[in-house]
Amino acid sequence: MEPAQPADRVPTDSTPPDGQPPVRATAGPALEAGEPALVESVAGAAPLAEPGEPAPIEPARGGAGRHPAAPAGSARTRSERSPKDMALSLLVLLVPIALLLAFYRGFLGGEQPTTVDPATAIEQAREENAFPVSHPVGLSSDWRTVSARYRAEPDGATLRIGYLTPEGRGAQLVESNVPAEKLLPTELSGGQPQGPATLPGGSWQRYTARSNEQALVLLEPTRTVIVIGDAGENELRELATALR
């Protein structure tokens, strides 16, 4: 009789029973009856998903951090737009702006000067009676009054009325009892007389003035009248001749 063998000893005789293929013995502990066979895990394999959860997707080897390929239509970047595309984009922006400007000018009176009524300033100067007050009479509607102010100061009172001429230039009527030796240097910025001007209603003198302006000056004992602006001399003469 042979001695008893240990329980974990693999039999040396691997000859199967008749009609069955041979079975190779594998290393490791023997499985108990009723236990499932162990499956060797693959290195780096993703863990199994729990029931009801989607299976995880294993990233491709060697492609870590890479984004999926962009669709074919996105390869053209903004910097690669053709001049025609940029011109069309600019046109889309300019058309609404042009329509707004046309509406502003045509219906809202854009760029039209704000006109004022000089009657209040003229009436105030006459009530003060600091000097004889004249105002233009008979000017066409193309002459627009844009400012009017009367101011009394310790050294004298001054009436100023500003106009926009038919040619779109500026002209101003100044009437004051401030002494001429003080008034003229201030109003004309050191302008010099250029000779007489043939105008009705007194002895008018032509003067240079600040920047590109010129002036017509009437010196009287109780007041000084100045017609000044960047308007042409013919428009300045028209304004001076209309004074009543």
PDB file of C-alpha atoms in Angstrom:
ATOM      1  CA  MET A   1       0.000   0.000   0.000  1.00  0.00           C
ATOM      2  CA  GLU A   2       1.324   3.505  -0.992  1.00  0.00           C
ATOM      3  CA  PRO A   3       1.593   6.264   1.615  1.00  0.00           C
ATOM      4  CA  ALA A   4      -1.135   8.962   1.702  1.00  0.00           C
ATOM      5  CA  GLN A   5      -0.520  11.943  -0.614  1.00  0.00           C
ATOM      6  CA  PRO A   6      -0.961  15.579   0.404  1.00  0.00           C
ATOM      7  CA  ALA A   7      -4.255  17.163  -0.590  1.00  0.00           C
ATOM      8  CA  ASP A   8      -2.632  19.885  -2.791  1.00  0.00           C
ATOM      9  CA  ARG A   9      -0.319  17.567  -4.661  1.00  0.00           C
ATOM     10  CA  VAL A  10      -0.862  17.455  -8.388  1.00  0.00           C
ATOM     11  CA  PRO A  11      -1.113  13.914  -9.661  1.00  0.00           C
ATOM     12  CA  THR A  12       1.856  12.919 -11.711  1.00  0.00           C
ATOM     13  CA  ASP A  13      -0.261  10.942 -14.078  1.00  0.00           C
ATOM     14  CA  SER A  14      -2.038  13.361 -16.430  1.00  0.00           C
ATOM     15  CA  THR A  15      -3.489  10.720 -18.626  1.00  0.00           C
ATOM     16  CA  PRO A  16      -7.183  11.502 -19.039  1.00  0.00           C
ATOM     17  CA  PRO A  17      -9.845   8.952 -19.001  1.00  0.00           C
ATOM     18  CA  ASP A  18     -10.667   7.262 -22.199  1.00  0.00           C
ATOM     19  CA  GLY A  19     -12.232   9.568 -24.862  1.00  0.00           C
ATOM     20  CA  GLN A  20     -11.258  12.967 -23.203  1.00  0.00           C
ATOM     21  CA  PRO A  21      -8.450  15.366 -24.243  1.00  0.00           C
ATOM     22  CA  PRO A  22      -5.430  15.756 -22.017  1.00  0.00           C
ATOM     23  CA  VAL A  23      -5.554  18.608 -19.442  1.00  0.00           C
ATOM     24  CA  ARG A  24      -2.429  20.601 -18.608  1.00  0.00           C
ATOM     25  CA  ALA A  25      -1.909  21.404 -15.023  1.00  0.00           C
ATOM     26  CA  THR A  26      -1.623  25.112 -14.256  1.00  0.00           C
ATOM     27  CA  ALA A  27       0.141  26.824 -11.443  1.00  0.00           C
ATOM     28  CA  GLY A  28      -1.938  28.298  -8.687  1.00  0.00           C
ATOM     29  CA  PRO A  29      -4.318  27.060  -6.129  1.00  0.00           C
ATOM     30  CA  ALA A  30      -6.966  24.627  -7.149  1.00  0.00           C
ATOM     31  CA  LEU A  31     -10.521  25.939  -7.428  1.00  0.00           C
ATOM     32  CA  GLU A  32     -13.058  24.751  -5.009  1.00  0.00           C
ATOM     33  CA  ALA A  33     -16.149  23.160  -6.383  1.00  0.00           C
ATOM     34  CA  GLY A  34     -18.747  25.712  -7.429  1.00  0.00           C
ATOM     35  CA  GLU A  35     -16.295  28.701  -7.665  1.00  0.00           C
ATOM     36  CA  PRO A  36     -15.970  30.587 -11.020  1.00  0.00           C
ATOM     37  CA  ALA A  37     -12.720  30.401 -12.847  1.00  0.00           C
ATOM     38  CA  LEU A  38     -10.407  33.398 -12.338  1.00  0.00           C
ATOM     39  CA  VAL A  39      -9.725  35.565 -15.405  1.00  0.00           C
ATOM     40  CA  GLU A  40      -6.353  37.313 -15.536  1.00  0.00           C
ATOM     41  CA  SER A  41      -6.783  41.068 -15.863  1.00  0.00           C
ATOM     42  CA  VAL A  42      -5.072  42.904 -18.698  1.00  0.00           C
ATOM     43  CA  ALA A  43      -2.724  45.684 -17.647  1.00  0.00           C
ATOM     44  CA  GLY A  44      -4.322  49.110 -18.169  1.00  0.00           C
ATOM     45  CA  ALA A  45      -7.802  47.726 -18.875  1.00  0.00           C
ATOM     46  CA  ALA A  46     -10.693  49.899 -17.819  1.00  0.00           C
ATOM     47  CA  PRO A  47     -12.738  48.757 -14.804  1.00  0.00           C
ATOM     48  CA  LEU A  48     -16.002  47.070 -15.484  1.00  0.00           C
ATOM     49  CA  ALA A  49     -19.052  49.288 -15.559  1.00  0.00           C
ATOM     50  CA  GLU A  50     -21.704  48.943 -12.893  1.00  0.00           C
ATOM     51  CA  PRO A  51     -25.082  47.654 -14.034  1.00  0.00           C
ATOM     52  CA  GLY A  52     -27.055  50.446 -15.726  1.00  0.00           C
ATOM     53  CA  GLU A  53     -23.980  52.636 -16.415  1.00  0.00           C
ATOM     54  CA  PRO A  54     -22.519  53.152 -19.904  1.00  0.00           C
ATOM     55  CA  ALA A  55     -19.336  51.315 -20.590  1.00  0.00           C
ATOM     56  CA  PRO A  56     -16.235  53.565 -20.354  1.00  0.00           C
ATOM     57  CA  ILE A  57     -14.395  54.237 -23.599  1.00  0.00           C
ATOM     58  CA  GLU A  58     -10.721  53.469 -23.496  1.00  0.00           C
ATOM     59  CA  PRO A  59      -8.563  56.264 -25.002  1.00  0.00           C
ATOM     60  CA  ALA A  60      -6.483  55.317 -28.006  1.00  0.00           C
ATOM     61  CA  ARG A  61      -2.896  54.506 -27.206  1.00  0.00           C
ATOM     62  CA  GLY A  62      -0.438  57.258 -28.108  1.00  0.00           C
ATOM     63  CA  GLY A  63      -3.209  59.833 -28.591  1.00  0.00           C
ATOM     64  CA  ALA A  64      -3.535  61.188 -25.064  1.00  0.00           C
ATOM     65  CA  GLY A  65      -4.487  64.902 -24.960  1.00  0.00           C
ATOM     66  CA  ARG A  66      -5.394  65.060 -28.636  1.00  0.00           C
ATOM     67  CA  HIS A  67      -8.653  66.589 -29.745  1.00  0.00           C
ATOM     68  CA  PRO A  68     -10.839  64.806 -32.250  1.00  0.00           C
ATOM     69  CA  ALA A  69     -10.280  65.851 -35.800  1.00  0.00           C
ATOM     70  CA  ALA A  70     -12.058  69.133 -36.666  1.00  0.00           C
ATOM     71  CA  PRO A  71     -14.725  68.975 -39.341  1.00  0.00           C
ATOM     72  CA  ALA A  72     -13.580  69.825 -42.821  1.00  0.00           C
ATOM     73  CA  GLY A  73     -15.527  73.104 -42.958  1.00  0.00           C
ATOM     74  CA  SER A  74     -13.762  74.612 -39.912  1.00  0.00           C
ATOM     75  CA  ALA A  75     -10.274  74.528 -41.404  1.00  0.00           C
ATOM     76  CA  ARG A  76     -10.780  78.017 -42.874  1.00  0.00           C
ATOM     77  CA  THR A  77      -9.950  80.509 -40.148  1.00  0.00           C
ATOM     78  CA  ARG A  78     -11.031  84.125 -39.845  1.00  0.00           C
ATOM     79  CA  SER A  79      -7.618  85.361 -40.968  1.00  0.00           C
ATOM     80  CA  GLU A  80      -8.016  83.442 -44.229  1.00  0.00           C
ATOM     81  CA  ARG A  81     -11.201  85.248 -45.322  1.00  0.00           C
ATOM     82  CA  SER A  82     -11.072  86.629 -48.804  1.00  0.00           C
ATOM     83  CA  PRO A  83     -11.218  90.394 -49.521  1.00  0.00           C
ATOM     84  CA  LYS A  84     -14.651  89.860 -51.039  1.00  0.00           C
ATOM     85  CA  ASP A  85     -15.974  88.379 -47.784  1.00  0.00           C
ATOM     86  CA  MET A  86     -14.564  91.281 -45.762  1.00  0.00           C
ATOM     87  CA  ALA A  87     -16.033  93.821 -48.170  1.00  0.00           C
ATOM     88  CA  LEU A  88     -19.463  92.226 -47.859  1.00  0.00           C
ATOM     89  CA  SER A  89     -19.221  92.263 -44.057  1.00  0.00           C
ATOM     90  CA  LEU A  90     -18.278  95.949 -44.106  1.00  0.00           C
ATOM     91  CA  LEU A  91     -21.162  96.719 -46.457  1.00  0.00           C
ATOM     92  CA  VAL A  92     -23.599  95.073 -44.070  1.00  0.00           C
ATOM     93  CA  LEU A  93     -22.414  97.455 -41.326  1.00  0.00           C
ATOM     94  CA  LEU A  94     -22.382 100.610 -43.451  1.00  0.00           C
ATOM     95  CA  VAL A  95     -25.867 100.300 -44.938  1.00  0.00           C
ATOM     96  CA  PRO A  96     -27.747 100.781 -41.608  1.00  0.00           C
ATOM     97  CA  ILE A  97     -25.476 103.711 -40.692  1.00  0.00           C
ATOM     98  CA  ALA A  98     -26.152 105.412 -44.020  1.00  0.00           C
ATOM     99  CA  LEU A  99     -29.904 104.935 -43.560  1.00  0.00           C
ATOM    100  CA  LEU A 100     -29.772 106.459 -40.076  1.00  0.00           C
ATOM    101  CA  LEU A 101     -27.824 109.493 -41.332  1.00  0.00           C
ATOM    102  CA  ALA A 102     -30.280 110.013 -44.182  1.00  0.00           C
ATOM    103  CA  PHE A 103     -33.211 109.850 -41.759  1.00  0.00           C
ATOM    104  CA  TYR A 104     -31.470 112.254 -39.352  1.00  0.00           C
ATOM    105  CA  ARG A 105     -30.770 114.822 -42.053  1.00  0.00           C
ATOM    106  CA  GLY A 106     -33.945 114.468 -44.074  1.00  0.00           C
ATOM    107  CA  PHE A 107     -36.619 114.094 -41.392  1.00  0.00           C
ATOM    108  CA  LEU A 108     -35.093 115.377 -38.140  1.00  0.00           C
ATOM    109  CA  GLY A 109     -33.330 118.404 -39.630  1.00  0.00           C
ATOM    110  CA  GLY A 110     -29.866 117.239 -38.689  1.00  0.00           C
ATOM    111  CA  GLU A 111     -26.969 119.674 -39.137  1.00  0.00           C
ATOM    112  CA  GLN A 112     -29.410 122.576 -39.313  1.00  0.00           C
ATOM    113  CA  PRO A 113     -28.353 125.516 -37.109  1.00  0.00           C
ATOM    114  CA  THR A 114     -30.544 126.416 -34.152  1.00  0.00           C
ATOM    115  CA  THR A 115     -32.134 129.798 -34.759  1.00  0.00           C
ATOM    116  CA  VAL A 116     -33.208 132.298 -32.104  1.00  0.00           C
ATOM    117  CA  ASP A 117     -35.447 135.343 -31.964  1.00  0.00           C
ATOM    118  CA  PRO A 118     -33.340 138.465 -31.329  1.00  0.00           C
ATOM    119  CA  ALA A 119     -36.366 140.564 -30.329  1.00  0.00           C
ATOM    120  CA  THR A 120     -35.879 139.996 -26.586  1.00  0.00           C
ATOM    121  CA  ALA A 121     -32.237 141.143 -26.578  1.00  0.00           C
ATOM    122  CA  ILE A 122     -33.016 144.147 -28.811  1.00  0.00           C
ATOM    123  CA  GLU A 123     -35.943 145.199 -26.599  1.00  0.00           C
ATOM    124  CA  GLN A 124     -33.798 144.881 -23.459  1.00  0.00           C
ATOM    125  CA  ALA A 125     -31.094 147.105 -24.989  1.00  0.00           C
ATOM    126  CA  ARG A 126     -33.680 149.731 -25.922  1.00  0.00           C
ATOM    127  CA  GLU A 127     -35.185 149.698 -22.448  1.00  0.00           C
ATOM    128  CA  GLU A 128     -31.758 150.263 -20.907  1.00  0.00           C
ATOM    129  CA  ASN A 129     -31.299 153.208 -23.302  1.00  0.00           C
ATOM    130  CA  ALA A 130     -27.511 153.078 -22.919  1.00  0.00           C
ATOM    131  CA  PHE A 131     -27.026 153.917 -26.627  1.00  0.00           C
ATOM    132  CA  PRO A 132     -29.107 154.135 -29.824  1.00  0.00           C
ATOM    133  CA  VAL A 133     -30.020 150.621 -30.897  1.00  0.00           C
ATOM    134  CA  SER A 134     -30.211 149.565 -34.558  1.00  0.00           C
ATOM    135  CA  HIS A 135     -31.229 146.223 -36.030  1.00  0.00           C
ATOM    136  CA  PRO A 136     -31.239 144.815 -39.589  1.00  0.00           C
ATOM    137  CA  VAL A 137     -34.363 145.295 -41.624  1.00  0.00           C
ATOM    138  CA  GLY A 138     -35.182 143.651 -44.937  1.00  0.00           C
ATOM    139  CA  LEU A 139     -32.704 140.760 -44.849  1.00  0.00           C
ATOM    140  CA  SER A 140     -33.826 137.671 -46.743  1.00  0.00           C
ATOM    141  CA  SER A 141     -34.909 134.485 -44.989  1.00  0.00           C
ATOM    142  CA  ASP A 142     -31.526 132.975 -45.911  1.00  0.00           C
ATOM    143  CA  TRP A 143     -30.040 135.086 -43.116  1.00  0.00           C
ATOM    144  CA  ARG A 144     -30.542 133.090 -39.915  1.00  0.00           C
ATOM    145  CA  THR A 145     -30.113 134.524 -36.442  1.00  0.00           C
ATOM    146  CA  VAL A 146     -28.167 132.040 -34.303  1.00  0.00           C
ATOM    147  CA  SER A 147     -27.431 134.123 -31.192  1.00  0.00           C
ATOM    148  CA  ALA A 148     -28.585 137.332 -29.486  1.00  0.00           C
ATOM    149  CA  ARG A 149     -27.440 138.775 -26.157  1.00  0.00           C
ATOM    150  CA  TYR A 150     -27.392 142.090 -24.363  1.00  0.00           C
ATOM    151  CA  ARG A 151     -25.016 142.642 -21.454  1.00  0.00           C
ATOM    152  CA  ALA A 152     -24.439 145.688 -19.256  1.00  0.00           C
ATOM    153  CA  GLU A 153     -21.043 146.005 -17.522  1.00  0.00           C
ATOM    154  CA  PRO A 154     -19.353 148.752 -15.484  1.00  0.00           C
ATOM    155  CA  ASP A 155     -17.438 150.093 -18.481  1.00  0.00           C
ATOM    156  CA  GLY A 156     -20.438 149.998 -20.845  1.00  0.00           C
ATOM    157  CA  ALA A 157     -23.222 147.899 -22.385  1.00  0.00           C
ATOM    158  CA  THR A 158     -23.001 145.727 -25.476  1.00  0.00           C
ATOM    159  CA  LEU A 159     -25.571 144.145 -27.803  1.00  0.00           C
ATOM    160  CA  ARG A 160     -24.401 141.138 -29.865  1.00  0.00           C
ATOM    161  CA  ILE A 161     -26.397 139.417 -32.590  1.00  0.00           C
ATOM    162  CA  GLY A 162     -24.893 136.497 -34.524  1.00  0.00           C
ATOM    163  CA  TYR A 163     -25.945 135.411 -38.017  1.00  0.00           C
ATOM    164  CA  LEU A 164     -25.413 132.574 -40.442  1.00  0.00           C
ATOM    165  CA  THR A 165     -25.195 134.144 -43.889  1.00  0.00           C
ATOM    166  CA  PRO A 166     -26.788 132.774 -47.092  1.00  0.00           C
ATOM    167  CA  GLU A 167     -23.349 131.446 -48.080  1.00  0.00           C
ATOM    168  CA  GLY A 168     -23.064 129.541 -44.804  1.00  0.00           C
ATOM    169  CA  ARG A 169     -20.529 131.916 -43.221  1.00  0.00           C
ATOM    170  CA  GLY A 170     -20.605 133.640 -39.847  1.00  0.00           C
ATOM    171  CA  ALA A 171     -21.272 137.321 -39.214  1.00  0.00           C
ATOM    172  CA  GLN A 172     -21.859 139.288 -36.031  1.00  0.00           C
ATOM    173  CA  LEU A 173     -23.367 142.668 -35.274  1.00  0.00           C
ATOM    174  CA  VAL A 174     -21.867 144.425 -32.250  1.00  0.00           C
ATOM    175  CA  GLU A 175     -23.293 147.673 -30.839  1.00  0.00           C
ATOM    176  CA  SER A 176     -21.711 149.124 -27.711  1.00  0.00           C
ATOM    177  CA  ASN A 177     -21.001 152.293 -25.754  1.00  0.00           C
ATOM    178  CA  VAL A 178     -17.749 150.869 -24.391  1.00  0.00           C
ATOM    179  CA  PRO A 179     -14.976 153.345 -25.302  1.00  0.00           C
ATOM    180  CA  ALA A 180     -13.680 152.575 -28.811  1.00  0.00           C
ATOM    181  CA  GLU A 181     -10.036 152.484 -27.663  1.00  0.00           C
ATOM    182  CA  LYS A 182     -10.940 149.543 -25.432  1.00  0.00           C
ATOM    183  CA  LEU A 183     -13.635 147.919 -27.552  1.00  0.00           C
ATOM    184  CA  LEU A 184     -11.793 147.721 -30.885  1.00  0.00           C
ATOM    185  CA  PRO A 185      -8.639 145.921 -29.654  1.00  0.00           C
ATOM    186  CA  THR A 186     -10.836 143.381 -27.869  1.00  0.00           C
ATOM    187  CA  GLU A 187     -13.265 142.739 -30.721  1.00  0.00           C
ATOM    188  CA  LEU A 188     -10.774 142.901 -33.582  1.00  0.00           C
ATOM    189  CA  SER A 189      -7.815 141.240 -31.815  1.00  0.00           C
ATOM    190  CA  GLY A 190      -5.508 144.104 -32.757  1.00  0.00           C
ATOM    191  CA  GLY A 191      -6.936 144.600 -36.262  1.00  0.00           C
ATOM    192  CA  GLN A 192      -5.809 147.617 -38.255  1.00  0.00           C
ATOM    193  CA  PRO A 193      -7.871 150.078 -40.374  1.00  0.00           C
ATOM    194  CA  GLN A 194      -7.777 149.452 -44.120  1.00  0.00           C
ATOM    195  CA  GLY A 195      -9.526 152.579 -45.361  1.00  0.00           C
ATOM    196  CA  PRO A 196     -13.074 153.871 -45.699  1.00  0.00           C
ATOM    197  CA  ALA A 197     -15.998 151.765 -46.863  1.00  0.00           C
ATOM    198  CA  THR A 198     -18.655 153.421 -48.995  1.00  0.00           C
ATOM    199  CA  LEU A 199     -21.840 152.601 -47.117  1.00  0.00           C
ATOM    200  CA  PRO A 200     -24.966 154.622 -46.341  1.00  0.00           C
ATOM    201  CA  GLY A 201     -25.662 155.823 -42.821  1.00  0.00           C
ATOM    202  CA  GLY A 202     -22.260 157.099 -41.735  1.00  0.00           C
ATOM    203  CA  SER A 203     -18.499 156.972 -42.145  1.00  0.00           C
ATOM    204  CA  TRP A 204     -17.690 153.277 -42.096  1.00  0.00           C
ATOM    205  CA  GLN A 205     -14.120 151.987 -41.984  1.00  0.00           C
ATOM    206  CA  ARG A 206     -12.725 148.645 -43.134  1.00  0.00           C
ATOM    207  CA  TYR A 207     -10.607 146.772 -40.585  1.00  0.00           C
ATOM    208  CA  THR A 208      -8.660 143.551 -40.449  1.00  0.00           C
ATOM    209  CA  ALA A 209      -9.681 141.203 -37.640  1.00  0.00           C
ATOM    210  CA  ARG A 210      -8.755 137.959 -35.954  1.00  0.00           C
ATOM    211  CA  SER A 211      -7.779 134.948 -38.047  1.00  0.00           C
ATOM    212  CA  ASN A 212      -9.416 135.120 -41.490  1.00  0.00           C
ATOM    213  CA  GLU A 213     -12.128 137.589 -40.463  1.00  0.00           C
ATOM    214  CA  GLN A 214     -12.678 141.155 -41.537  1.00  0.00           C
ATOM    215  CA  ALA A 215     -14.783 143.966 -40.109  1.00  0.00           C
ATOM    216  CA  LEU A 216     -16.699 147.133 -40.940  1.00  0.00           C
ATOM    217  CA  VAL A 217     -16.624 149.733 -38.162  1.00  0.00           C
ATOM    218  CA  LEU A 218     -18.824 152.789 -37.600  1.00  0.00           C
ATOM    219  CA  LEU A 219     -17.574 155.237 -34.958  1.00  0.00           C
ATOM    220  CA  GLU A 220     -20.182 157.567 -33.453  1.00  0.00           C
ATOM    221  CA  PRO A 221     -20.082 159.850 -30.389  1.00  0.00           C
ATOM    222  CA  THR A 222     -22.433 157.674 -28.301  1.00  0.00           C
ATOM    223  CA  ARG A 223     -21.756 154.215 -29.658  1.00  0.00           C
ATOM    224  CA  THR A 224     -19.549 152.020 -31.840  1.00  0.00           C
ATOM    225  CA  VAL A 225     -21.038 149.652 -34.414  1.00  0.00           C
ATOM    226  CA  ILE A 226     -19.022 146.668 -35.668  1.00  0.00           C
ATOM    227  CA  VAL A 227     -20.015 144.175 -38.364  1.00  0.00           C
ATOM    228  CA  ILE A 228     -17.472 141.350 -38.244  1.00  0.00           C
ATOM    229  CA  GLY A 229     -17.089 137.769 -39.441  1.00  0.00           C
ATOM    230  CA  ASP A 230     -15.504 135.356 -41.875  1.00  0.00           C
ATOM    231  CA  ALA A 231     -18.242 136.114 -44.407  1.00  0.00           C
ATOM    232  CA  GLY A 232     -17.329 137.810 -47.660  1.00  0.00           C
ATOM    233  CA  GLU A 233     -17.157 141.585 -47.753  1.00  0.00           C
ATOM    234  CA  ASN A 234     -20.310 141.776 -49.897  1.00  0.00           C
ATOM    235  CA  GLU A 235     -22.338 139.955 -47.185  1.00  0.00           C
ATOM    236  CA  LEU A 236     -20.866 142.142 -44.442  1.00  0.00           C
ATOM    237  CA  ARG A 237     -21.843 145.195 -46.480  1.00  0.00           C
ATOM    238  CA  GLU A 238     -25.369 143.824 -46.929  1.00  0.00           C
ATOM    239  CA  LEU A 239     -25.743 143.425 -43.166  1.00  0.00           C
ATOM    240  CA  ALA A 240     -24.382 146.909 -42.410  1.00  0.00           C
ATOM    241  CA  THR A 241     -26.592 148.528 -45.040  1.00  0.00           C
ATOM    242  CA  ALA A 242     -29.725 146.851 -43.580  1.00  0.00           C
ATOM    243  CA  LEU A 243     -29.298 148.511 -40.155  1.00  0.00           C
ATOM    244  CA  ARG A 244     -32.151 150.840 -39.178  1.00  0.00           C
TER     245      ARG A 244
END
